[in-house]
PDB file of C-alpha atoms and ligand atoms in Angstrom:
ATOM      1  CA  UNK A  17     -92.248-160.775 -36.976  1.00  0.00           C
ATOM      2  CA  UNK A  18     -91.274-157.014 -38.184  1.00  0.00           C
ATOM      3  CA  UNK A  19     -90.350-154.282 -36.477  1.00  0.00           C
ATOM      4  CA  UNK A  20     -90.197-151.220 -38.280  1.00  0.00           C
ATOM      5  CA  UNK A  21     -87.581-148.099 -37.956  1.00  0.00           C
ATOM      6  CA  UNK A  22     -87.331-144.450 -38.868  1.00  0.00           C
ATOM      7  CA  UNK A  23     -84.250-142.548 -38.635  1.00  0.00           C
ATOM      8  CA  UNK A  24     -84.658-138.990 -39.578  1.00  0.00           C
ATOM      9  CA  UNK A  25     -87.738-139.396 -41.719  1.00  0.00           C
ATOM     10  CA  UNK A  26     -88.942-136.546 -44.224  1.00  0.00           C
ATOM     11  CA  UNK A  27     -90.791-136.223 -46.773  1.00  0.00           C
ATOM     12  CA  UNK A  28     -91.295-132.496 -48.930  1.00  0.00           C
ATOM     13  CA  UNK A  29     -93.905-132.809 -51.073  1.00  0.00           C
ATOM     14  CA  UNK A  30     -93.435-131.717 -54.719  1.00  0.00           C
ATOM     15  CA  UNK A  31     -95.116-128.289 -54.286  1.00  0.00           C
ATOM     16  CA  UNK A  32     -92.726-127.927 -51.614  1.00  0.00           C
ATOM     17  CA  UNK A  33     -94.977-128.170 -48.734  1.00  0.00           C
ATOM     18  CA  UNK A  34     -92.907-129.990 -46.139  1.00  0.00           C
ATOM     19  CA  UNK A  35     -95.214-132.816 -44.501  1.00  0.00           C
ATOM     20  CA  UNK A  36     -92.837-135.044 -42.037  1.00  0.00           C
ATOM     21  CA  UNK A  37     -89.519-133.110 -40.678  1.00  0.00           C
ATOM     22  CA  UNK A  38     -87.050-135.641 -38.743  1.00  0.00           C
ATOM     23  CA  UNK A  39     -89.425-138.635 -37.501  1.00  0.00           C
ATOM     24  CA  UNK A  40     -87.680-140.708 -35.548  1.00  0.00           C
ATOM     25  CA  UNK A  41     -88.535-143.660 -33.753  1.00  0.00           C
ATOM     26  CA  UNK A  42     -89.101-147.825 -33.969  1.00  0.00           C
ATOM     27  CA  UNK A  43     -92.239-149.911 -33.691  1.00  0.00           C
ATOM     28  CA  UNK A  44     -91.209-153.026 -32.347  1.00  0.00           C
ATOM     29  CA  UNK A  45     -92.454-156.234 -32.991  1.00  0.00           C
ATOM     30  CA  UNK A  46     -96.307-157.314 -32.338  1.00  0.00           C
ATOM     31  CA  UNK A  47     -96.260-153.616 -30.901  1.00  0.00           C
ATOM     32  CA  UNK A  48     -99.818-151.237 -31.379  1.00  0.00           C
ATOM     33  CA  UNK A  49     -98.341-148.077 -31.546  1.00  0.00           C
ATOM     34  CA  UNK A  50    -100.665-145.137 -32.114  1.00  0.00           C
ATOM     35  CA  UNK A  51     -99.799-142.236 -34.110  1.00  0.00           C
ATOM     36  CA  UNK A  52    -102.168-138.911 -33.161  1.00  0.00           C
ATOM     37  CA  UNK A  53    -101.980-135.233 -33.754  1.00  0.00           C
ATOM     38  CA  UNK A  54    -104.642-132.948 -35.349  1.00  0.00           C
ATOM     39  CA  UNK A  55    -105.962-133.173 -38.684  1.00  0.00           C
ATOM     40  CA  UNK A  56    -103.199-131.924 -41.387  1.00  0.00           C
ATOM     41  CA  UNK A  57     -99.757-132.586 -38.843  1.00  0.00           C
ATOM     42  CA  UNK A  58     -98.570-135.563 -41.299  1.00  0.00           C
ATOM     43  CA  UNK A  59     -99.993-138.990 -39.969  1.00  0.00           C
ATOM     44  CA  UNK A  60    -101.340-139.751 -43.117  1.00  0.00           C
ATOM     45  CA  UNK A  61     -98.071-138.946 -45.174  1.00  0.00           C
ATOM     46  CA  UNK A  62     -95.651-140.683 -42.290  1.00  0.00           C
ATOM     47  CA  UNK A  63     -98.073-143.971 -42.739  1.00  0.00           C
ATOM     48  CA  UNK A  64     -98.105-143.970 -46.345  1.00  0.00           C
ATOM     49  CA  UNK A  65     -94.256-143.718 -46.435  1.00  0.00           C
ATOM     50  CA  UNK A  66     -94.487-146.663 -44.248  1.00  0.00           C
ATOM     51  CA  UNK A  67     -97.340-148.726 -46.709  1.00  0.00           C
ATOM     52  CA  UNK A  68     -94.320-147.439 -49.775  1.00  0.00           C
ATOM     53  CA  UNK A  69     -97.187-145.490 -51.130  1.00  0.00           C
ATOM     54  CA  UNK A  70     -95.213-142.516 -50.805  1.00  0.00           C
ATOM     55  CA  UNK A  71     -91.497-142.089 -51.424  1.00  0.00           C
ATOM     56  CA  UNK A  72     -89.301-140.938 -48.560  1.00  0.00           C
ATOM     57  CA  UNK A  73     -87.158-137.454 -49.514  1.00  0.00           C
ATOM     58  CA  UNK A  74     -84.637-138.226 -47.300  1.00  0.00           C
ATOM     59  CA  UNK A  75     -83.696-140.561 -43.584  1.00  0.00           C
ATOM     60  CA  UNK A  76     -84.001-144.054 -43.568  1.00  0.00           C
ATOM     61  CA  UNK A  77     -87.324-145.965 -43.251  1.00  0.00           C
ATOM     62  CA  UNK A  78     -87.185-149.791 -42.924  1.00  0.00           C
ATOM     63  CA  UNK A  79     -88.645-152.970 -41.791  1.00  0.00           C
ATOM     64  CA  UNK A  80     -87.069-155.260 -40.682  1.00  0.00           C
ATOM     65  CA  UNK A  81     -83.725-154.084 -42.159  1.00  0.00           C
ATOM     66  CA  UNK A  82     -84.773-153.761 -45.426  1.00  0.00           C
ATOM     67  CA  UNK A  83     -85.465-150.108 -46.871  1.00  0.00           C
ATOM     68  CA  UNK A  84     -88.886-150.144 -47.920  1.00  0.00           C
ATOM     69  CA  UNK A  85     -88.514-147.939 -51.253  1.00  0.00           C
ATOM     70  CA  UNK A  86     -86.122-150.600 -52.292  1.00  0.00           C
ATOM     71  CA  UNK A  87     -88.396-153.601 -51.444  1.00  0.00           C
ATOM     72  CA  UNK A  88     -91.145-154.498 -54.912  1.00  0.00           C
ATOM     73  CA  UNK A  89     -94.411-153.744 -54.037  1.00  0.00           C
ATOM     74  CA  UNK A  90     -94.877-157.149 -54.541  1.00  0.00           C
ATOM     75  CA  UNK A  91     -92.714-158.612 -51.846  1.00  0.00           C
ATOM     76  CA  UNK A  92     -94.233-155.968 -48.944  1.00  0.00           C
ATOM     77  CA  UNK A  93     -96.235-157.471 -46.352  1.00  0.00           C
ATOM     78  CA  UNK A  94     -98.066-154.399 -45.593  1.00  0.00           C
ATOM     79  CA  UNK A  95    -101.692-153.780 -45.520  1.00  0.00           C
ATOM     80  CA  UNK A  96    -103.582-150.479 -45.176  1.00  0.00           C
ATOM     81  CA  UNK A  97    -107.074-149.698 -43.827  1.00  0.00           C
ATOM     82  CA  UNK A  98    -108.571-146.610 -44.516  1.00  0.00           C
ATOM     83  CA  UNK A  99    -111.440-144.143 -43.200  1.00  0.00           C
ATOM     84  CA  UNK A 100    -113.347-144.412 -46.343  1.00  0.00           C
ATOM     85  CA  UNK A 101    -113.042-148.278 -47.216  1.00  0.00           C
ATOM     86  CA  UNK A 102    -114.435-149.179 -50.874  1.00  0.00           C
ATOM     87  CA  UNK A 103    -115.803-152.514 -50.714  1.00  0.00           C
ATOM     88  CA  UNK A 104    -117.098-153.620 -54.302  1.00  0.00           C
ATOM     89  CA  UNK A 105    -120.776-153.380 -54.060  1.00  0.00           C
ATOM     90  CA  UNK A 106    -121.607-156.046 -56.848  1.00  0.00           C
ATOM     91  CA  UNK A 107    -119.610-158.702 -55.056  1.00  0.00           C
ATOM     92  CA  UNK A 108    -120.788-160.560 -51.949  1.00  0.00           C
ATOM     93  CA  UNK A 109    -119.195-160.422 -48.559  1.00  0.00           C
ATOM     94  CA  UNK A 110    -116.773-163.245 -49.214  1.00  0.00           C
ATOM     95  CA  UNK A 111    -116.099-161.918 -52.724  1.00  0.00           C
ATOM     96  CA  UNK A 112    -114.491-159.065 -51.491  1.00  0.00           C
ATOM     97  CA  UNK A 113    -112.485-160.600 -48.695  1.00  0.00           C
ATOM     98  CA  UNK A 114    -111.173-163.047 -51.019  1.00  0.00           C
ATOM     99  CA  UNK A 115    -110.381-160.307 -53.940  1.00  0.00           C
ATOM    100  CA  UNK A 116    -106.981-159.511 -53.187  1.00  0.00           C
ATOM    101  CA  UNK A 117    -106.206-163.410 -52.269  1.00  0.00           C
ATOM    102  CA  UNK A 118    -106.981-164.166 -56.000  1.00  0.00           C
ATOM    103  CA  UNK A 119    -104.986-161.297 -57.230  1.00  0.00           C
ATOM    104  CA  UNK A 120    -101.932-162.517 -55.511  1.00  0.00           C
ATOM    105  CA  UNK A 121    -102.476-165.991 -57.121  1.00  0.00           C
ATOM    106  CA  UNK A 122    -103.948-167.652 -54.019  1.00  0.00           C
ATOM    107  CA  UNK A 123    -105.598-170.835 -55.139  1.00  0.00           C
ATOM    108  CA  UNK A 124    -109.132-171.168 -54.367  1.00  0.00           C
ATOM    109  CA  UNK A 125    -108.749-173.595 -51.662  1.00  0.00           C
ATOM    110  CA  UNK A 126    -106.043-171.137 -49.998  1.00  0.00           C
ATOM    111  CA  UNK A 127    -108.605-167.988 -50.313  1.00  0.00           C
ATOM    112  CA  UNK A 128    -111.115-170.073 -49.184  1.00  0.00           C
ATOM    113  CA  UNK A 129    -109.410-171.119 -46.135  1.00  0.00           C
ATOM    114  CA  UNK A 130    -108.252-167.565 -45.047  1.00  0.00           C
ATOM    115  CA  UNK A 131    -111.741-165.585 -46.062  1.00  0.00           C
ATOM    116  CA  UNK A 132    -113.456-168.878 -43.636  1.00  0.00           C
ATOM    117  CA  UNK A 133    -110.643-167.803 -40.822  1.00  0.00           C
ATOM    118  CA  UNK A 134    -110.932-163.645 -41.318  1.00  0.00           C
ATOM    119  CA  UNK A 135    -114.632-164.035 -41.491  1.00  0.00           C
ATOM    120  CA  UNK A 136    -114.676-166.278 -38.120  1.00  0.00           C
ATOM    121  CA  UNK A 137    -112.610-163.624 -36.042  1.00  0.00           C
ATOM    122  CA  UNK A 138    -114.507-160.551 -37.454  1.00  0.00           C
ATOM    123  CA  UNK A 139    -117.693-162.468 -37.192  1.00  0.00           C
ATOM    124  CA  UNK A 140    -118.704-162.260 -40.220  1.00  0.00           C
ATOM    125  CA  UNK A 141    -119.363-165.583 -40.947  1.00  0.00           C
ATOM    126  CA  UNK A 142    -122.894-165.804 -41.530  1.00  0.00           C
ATOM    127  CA  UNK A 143    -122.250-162.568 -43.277  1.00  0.00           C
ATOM    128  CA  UNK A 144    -120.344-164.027 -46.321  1.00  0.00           C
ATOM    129  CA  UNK A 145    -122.810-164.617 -48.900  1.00  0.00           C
ATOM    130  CA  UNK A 146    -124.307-161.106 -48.302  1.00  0.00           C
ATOM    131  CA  UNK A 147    -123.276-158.073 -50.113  1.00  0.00           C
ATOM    132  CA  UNK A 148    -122.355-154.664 -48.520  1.00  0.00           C
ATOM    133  CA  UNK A 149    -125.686-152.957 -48.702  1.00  0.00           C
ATOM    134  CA  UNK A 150    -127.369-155.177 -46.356  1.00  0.00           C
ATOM    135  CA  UNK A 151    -124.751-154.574 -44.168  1.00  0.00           C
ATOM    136  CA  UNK A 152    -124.743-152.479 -41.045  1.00  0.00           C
ATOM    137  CA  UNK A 153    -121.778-149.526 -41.137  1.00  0.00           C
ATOM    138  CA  UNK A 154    -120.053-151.475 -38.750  1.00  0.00           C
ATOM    139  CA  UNK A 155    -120.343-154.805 -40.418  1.00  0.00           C
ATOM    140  CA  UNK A 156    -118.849-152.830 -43.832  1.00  0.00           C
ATOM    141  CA  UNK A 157    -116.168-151.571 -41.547  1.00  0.00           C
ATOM    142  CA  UNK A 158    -115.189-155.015 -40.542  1.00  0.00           C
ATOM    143  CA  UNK A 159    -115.501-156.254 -43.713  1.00  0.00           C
ATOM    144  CA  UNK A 160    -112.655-153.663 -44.954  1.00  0.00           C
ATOM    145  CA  UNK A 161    -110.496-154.951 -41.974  1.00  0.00           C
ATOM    146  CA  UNK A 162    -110.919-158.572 -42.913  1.00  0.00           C
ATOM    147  CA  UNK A 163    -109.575-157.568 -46.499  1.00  0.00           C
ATOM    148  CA  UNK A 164    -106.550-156.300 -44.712  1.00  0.00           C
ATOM    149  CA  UNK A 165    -106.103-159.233 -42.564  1.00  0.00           C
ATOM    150  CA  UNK A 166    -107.095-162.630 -45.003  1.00  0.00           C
ATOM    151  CA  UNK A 167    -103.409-161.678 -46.428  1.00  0.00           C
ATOM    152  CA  UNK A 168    -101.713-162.159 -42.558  1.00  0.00           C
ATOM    153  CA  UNK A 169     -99.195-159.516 -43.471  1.00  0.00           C
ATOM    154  CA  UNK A 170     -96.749-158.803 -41.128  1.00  0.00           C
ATOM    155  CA  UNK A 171     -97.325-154.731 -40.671  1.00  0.00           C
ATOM    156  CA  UNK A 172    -100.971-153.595 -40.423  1.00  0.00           C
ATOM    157  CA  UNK A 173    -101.699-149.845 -40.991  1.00  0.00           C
ATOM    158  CA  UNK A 174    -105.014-148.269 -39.963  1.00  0.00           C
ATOM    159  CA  UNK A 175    -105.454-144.611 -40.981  1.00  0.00           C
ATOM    160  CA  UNK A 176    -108.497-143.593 -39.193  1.00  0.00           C
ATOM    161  CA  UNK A 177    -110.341-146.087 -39.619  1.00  0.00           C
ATOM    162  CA  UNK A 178    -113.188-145.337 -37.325  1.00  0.00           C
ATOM    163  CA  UNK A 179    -114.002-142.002 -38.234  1.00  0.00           C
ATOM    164  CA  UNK A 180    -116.961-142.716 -40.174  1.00  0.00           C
ATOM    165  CA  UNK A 181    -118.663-144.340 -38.022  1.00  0.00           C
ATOM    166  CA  UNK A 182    -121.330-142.839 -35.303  1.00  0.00           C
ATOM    167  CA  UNK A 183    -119.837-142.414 -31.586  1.00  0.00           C
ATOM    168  CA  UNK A 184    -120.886-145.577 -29.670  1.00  0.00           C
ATOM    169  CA  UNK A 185    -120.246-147.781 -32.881  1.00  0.00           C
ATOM    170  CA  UNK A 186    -116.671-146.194 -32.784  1.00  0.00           C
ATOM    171  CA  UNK A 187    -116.321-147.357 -29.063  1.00  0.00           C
ATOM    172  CA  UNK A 188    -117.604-151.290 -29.982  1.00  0.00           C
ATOM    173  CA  UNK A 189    -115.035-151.242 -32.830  1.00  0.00           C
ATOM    174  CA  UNK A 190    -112.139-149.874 -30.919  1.00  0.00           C
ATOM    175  CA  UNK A 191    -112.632-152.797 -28.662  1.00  0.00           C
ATOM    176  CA  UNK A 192    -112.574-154.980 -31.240  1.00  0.00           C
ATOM    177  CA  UNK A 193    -109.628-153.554 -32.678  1.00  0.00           C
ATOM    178  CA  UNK A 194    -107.759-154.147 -30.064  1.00  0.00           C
ATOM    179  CA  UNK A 195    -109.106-157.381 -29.453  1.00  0.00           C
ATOM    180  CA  UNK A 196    -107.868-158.301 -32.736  1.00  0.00           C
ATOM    181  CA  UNK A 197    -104.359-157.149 -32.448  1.00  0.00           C
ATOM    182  CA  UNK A 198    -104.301-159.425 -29.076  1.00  0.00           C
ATOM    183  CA  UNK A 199    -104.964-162.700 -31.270  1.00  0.00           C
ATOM    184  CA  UNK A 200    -103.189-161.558 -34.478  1.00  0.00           C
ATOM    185  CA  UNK A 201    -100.122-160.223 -32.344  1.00  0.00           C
ATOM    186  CA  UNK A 202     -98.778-158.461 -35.619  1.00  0.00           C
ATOM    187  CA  UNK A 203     -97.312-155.343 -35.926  1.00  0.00           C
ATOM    188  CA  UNK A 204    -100.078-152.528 -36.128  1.00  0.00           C
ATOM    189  CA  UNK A 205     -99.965-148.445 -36.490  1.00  0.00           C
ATOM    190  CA  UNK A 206    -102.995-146.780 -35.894  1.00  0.00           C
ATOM    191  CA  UNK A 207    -103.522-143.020 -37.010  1.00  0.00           C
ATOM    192  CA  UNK A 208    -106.326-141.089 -35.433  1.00  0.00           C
ATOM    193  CA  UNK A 209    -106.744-137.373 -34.711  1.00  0.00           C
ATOM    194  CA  UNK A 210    -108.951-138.716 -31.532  1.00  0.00           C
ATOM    195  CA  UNK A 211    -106.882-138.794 -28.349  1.00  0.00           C
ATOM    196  CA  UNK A 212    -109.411-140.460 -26.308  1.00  0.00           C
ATOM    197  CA  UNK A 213    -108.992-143.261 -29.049  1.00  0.00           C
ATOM    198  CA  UNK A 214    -105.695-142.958 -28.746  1.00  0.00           C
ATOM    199  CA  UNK A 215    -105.170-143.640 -25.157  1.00  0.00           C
ATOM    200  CA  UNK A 216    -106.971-146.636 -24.878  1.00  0.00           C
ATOM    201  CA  UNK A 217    -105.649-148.142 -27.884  1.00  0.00           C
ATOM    202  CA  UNK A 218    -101.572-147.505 -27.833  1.00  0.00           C
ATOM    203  CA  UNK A 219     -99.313-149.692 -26.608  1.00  0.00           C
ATOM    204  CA  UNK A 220     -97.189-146.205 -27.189  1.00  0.00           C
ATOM    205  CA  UNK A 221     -98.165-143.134 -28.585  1.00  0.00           C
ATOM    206  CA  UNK A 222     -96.234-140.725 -31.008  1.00  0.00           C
ATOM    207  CA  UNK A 223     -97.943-137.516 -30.904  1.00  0.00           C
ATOM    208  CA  UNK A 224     -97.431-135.444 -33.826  1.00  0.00           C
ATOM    209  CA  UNK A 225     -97.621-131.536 -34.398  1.00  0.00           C
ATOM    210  CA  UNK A 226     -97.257-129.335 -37.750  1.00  0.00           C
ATOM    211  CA  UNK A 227     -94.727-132.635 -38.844  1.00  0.00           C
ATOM    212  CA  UNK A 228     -92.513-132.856 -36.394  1.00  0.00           C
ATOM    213  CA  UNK A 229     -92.840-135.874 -33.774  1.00  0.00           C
ATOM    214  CA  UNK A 230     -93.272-134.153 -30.339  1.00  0.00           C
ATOM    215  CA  UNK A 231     -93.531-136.918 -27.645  1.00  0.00           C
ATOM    216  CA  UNK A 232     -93.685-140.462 -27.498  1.00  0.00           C
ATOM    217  CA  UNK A 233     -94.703-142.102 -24.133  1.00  0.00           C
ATOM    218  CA  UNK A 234     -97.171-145.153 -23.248  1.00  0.00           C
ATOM    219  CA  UNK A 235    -100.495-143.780 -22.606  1.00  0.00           C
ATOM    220  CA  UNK A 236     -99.893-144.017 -18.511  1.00  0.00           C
ATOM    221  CA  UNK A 237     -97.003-141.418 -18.849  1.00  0.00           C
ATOM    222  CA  UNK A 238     -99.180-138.764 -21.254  1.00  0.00           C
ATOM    223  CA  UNK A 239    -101.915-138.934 -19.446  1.00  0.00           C
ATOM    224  CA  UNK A 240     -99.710-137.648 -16.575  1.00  0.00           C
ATOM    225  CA  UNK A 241     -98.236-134.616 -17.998  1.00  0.00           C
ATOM    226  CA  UNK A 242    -100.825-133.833 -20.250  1.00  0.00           C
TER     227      UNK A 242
HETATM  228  P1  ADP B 316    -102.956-135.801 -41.487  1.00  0.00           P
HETATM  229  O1  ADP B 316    -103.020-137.218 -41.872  1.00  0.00           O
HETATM  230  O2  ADP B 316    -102.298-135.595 -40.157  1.00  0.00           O
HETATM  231  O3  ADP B 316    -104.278-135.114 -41.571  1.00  0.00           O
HETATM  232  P2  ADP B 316    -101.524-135.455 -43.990  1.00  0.00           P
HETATM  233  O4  ADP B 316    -100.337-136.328 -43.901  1.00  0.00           O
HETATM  234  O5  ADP B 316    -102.691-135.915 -44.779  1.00  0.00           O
HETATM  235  O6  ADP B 316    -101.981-135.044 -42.510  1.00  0.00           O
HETATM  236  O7  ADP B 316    -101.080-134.046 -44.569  1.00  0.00           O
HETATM  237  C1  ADP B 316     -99.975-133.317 -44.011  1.00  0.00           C
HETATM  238  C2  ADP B 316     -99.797-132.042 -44.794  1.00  0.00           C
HETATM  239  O8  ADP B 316     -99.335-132.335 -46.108  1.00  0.00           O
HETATM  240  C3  ADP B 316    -101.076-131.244 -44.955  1.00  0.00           C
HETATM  241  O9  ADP B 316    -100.750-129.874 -44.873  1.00  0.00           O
HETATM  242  C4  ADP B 316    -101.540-131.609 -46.344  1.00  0.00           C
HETATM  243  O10 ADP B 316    -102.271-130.570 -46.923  1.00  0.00           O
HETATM  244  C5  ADP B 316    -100.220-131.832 -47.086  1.00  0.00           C
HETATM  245  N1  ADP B 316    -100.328-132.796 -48.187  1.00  0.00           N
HETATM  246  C6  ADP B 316    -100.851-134.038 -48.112  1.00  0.00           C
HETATM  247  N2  ADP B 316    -100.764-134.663 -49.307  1.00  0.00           N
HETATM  248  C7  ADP B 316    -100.156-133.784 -50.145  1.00  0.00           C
HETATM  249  C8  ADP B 316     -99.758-133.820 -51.517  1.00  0.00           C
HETATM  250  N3  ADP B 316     -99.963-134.910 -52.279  1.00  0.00           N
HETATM  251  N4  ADP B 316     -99.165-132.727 -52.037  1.00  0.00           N
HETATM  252  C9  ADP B 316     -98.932-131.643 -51.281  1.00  0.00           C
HETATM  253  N5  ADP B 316     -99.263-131.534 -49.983  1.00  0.00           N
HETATM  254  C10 ADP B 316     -99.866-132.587 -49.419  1.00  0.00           C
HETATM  255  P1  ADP B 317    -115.711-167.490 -58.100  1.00  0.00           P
HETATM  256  O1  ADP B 317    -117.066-166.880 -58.211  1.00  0.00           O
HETATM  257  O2  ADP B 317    -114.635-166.710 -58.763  1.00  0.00           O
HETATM  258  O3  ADP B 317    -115.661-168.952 -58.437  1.00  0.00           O
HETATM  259  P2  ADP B 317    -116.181-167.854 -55.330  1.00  0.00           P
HETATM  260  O4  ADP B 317    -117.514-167.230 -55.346  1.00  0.00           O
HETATM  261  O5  ADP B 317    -116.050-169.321 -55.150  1.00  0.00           O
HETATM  262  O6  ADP B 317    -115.283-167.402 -56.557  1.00  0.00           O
HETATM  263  O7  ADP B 317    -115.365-167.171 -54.103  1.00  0.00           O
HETATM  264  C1  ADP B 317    -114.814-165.879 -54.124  1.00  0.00           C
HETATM  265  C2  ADP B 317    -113.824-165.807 -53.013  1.00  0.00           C
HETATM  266  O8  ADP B 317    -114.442-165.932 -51.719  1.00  0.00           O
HETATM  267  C3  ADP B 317    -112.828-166.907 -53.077  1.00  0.00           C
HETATM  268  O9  ADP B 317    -111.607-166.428 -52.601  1.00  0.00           O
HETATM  269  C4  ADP B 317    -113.414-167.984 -52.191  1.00  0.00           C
HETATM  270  O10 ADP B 317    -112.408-168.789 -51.694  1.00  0.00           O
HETATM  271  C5  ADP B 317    -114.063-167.169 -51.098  1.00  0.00           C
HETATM  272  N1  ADP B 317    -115.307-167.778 -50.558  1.00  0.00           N
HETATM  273  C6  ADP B 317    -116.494-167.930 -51.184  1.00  0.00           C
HETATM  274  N2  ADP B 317    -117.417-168.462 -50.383  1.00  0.00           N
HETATM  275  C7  ADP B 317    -116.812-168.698 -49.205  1.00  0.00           C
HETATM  276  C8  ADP B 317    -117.223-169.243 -47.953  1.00  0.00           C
HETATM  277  N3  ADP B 317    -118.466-169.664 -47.709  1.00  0.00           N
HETATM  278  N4  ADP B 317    -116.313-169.335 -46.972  1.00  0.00           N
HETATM  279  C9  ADP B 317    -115.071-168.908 -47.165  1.00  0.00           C
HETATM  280  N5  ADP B 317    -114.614-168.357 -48.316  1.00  0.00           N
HETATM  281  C10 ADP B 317    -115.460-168.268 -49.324  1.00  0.00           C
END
């Protein structure tokens, strides 16, 4: 369960380029809201702030009720995906799932338990003793979403994470994506610059424009007054 709030969100960057003005809005609960605009408006910076990889410059940003620069990085139950995913080429497929399991002190029945249950709804299964270069880009990709998801954390952020891949692999995934969110029903924000992806994905869409939030409407009502 999270839900996750903004209330007059900004963030000015040290050189004093101003990234997010204002954002507000809430992403309720087991909600896939999309976040789109072109390339440079501020998704990346407004997720970030949301993952506490950035600090807020002023507003409130919280889950749940907590404010998330207050909240240990330990203690948040966020995890990021991003466009250019690093998985560790030396280790095998259900090394790197398990990696940040063991980090966190998982014990090795745990990790194993969780990689066995990622790898099952990613199918990646027969997968797991393999490592990344005998993968297909789309079997890497899912690989980098399993890491995310073998922690169940209660927000899931994905900042683009399709655009590396070629077109029709980009449509396959998308359907997985959302496929996934059905089962996992957590909380997920997707960033993409791609509105077509955006429409079919969103629950609701914030559309974003030189850092300010312009609109945000289910995909039904955008597509009507475009
Ligand atoms: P998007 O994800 O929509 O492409 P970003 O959030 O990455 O946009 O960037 C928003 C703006 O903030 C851009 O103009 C970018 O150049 C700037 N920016 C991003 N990171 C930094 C930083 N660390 N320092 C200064 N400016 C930054
Ligand atoms: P180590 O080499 O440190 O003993 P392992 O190779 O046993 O670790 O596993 C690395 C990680 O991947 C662990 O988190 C483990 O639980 C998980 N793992 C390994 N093989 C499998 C598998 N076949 N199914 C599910 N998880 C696995």
């Amino acid at each position: 369960m999270a839900n996750v709030q903004l209330d007059q969100v900004r963030k000015t960057y040290e050189n004093g380029h101003i990234a997010v003005v204002g954002a507000t809005f809430e992403v309720q609960d087991a909600e896939l809201l999309v976040l789109v605009g072109p390339s440079g408006c501020g998704k990346s910076t407004l997720l970030r702030m949301i993952a506490g990889l950035e600090s807020v410059t002023s507003g409130t940003l919280s889950i749940n009720g907590r404010v998330v620069n207050d909240v240990a990085p330990k203690d948040r139950d966020i995890a990021m995906v991003f466009q250019n995913y690093a998985l560790y080429p030396h280790m095998t497929v259900a090394e790197n799932l398990g990696f940040g399991l063991k980090l966190r002190g998982a014990s090795k029945a745990d990790a194993r338990t969780q990689v066995g249950k990622a790898a099952e709804m990613l199918g990646l299964t027969e997968m797991l003793p393999l490592r990344p270069r005998e993968l297909s880009g789309g079997q890497r990709q899912r690989v980098a979403l399993g890491r995310a998801l073998v922690r169940d954390p209660e927000v899931f952020l994905l900042d683009e994470p399709l655009s590396n891949l070629d077109a029709k692999l980009r449509l396959s995934m998308r359907t997985e994506i959302a496929k996934l969110h059905r089962s996992l029903g957590t909380t997920m924000i997707y960033v993409t610059h791609d509105q077509i992806e955006a429409m079919t994905l969103g629950h609701r869409i914030v559309v974003m424009r030189n850092g300010e939030i312009q609109q945000i409407d289910t995909p039904m009502y955008l597509y009507d007054k475009p």
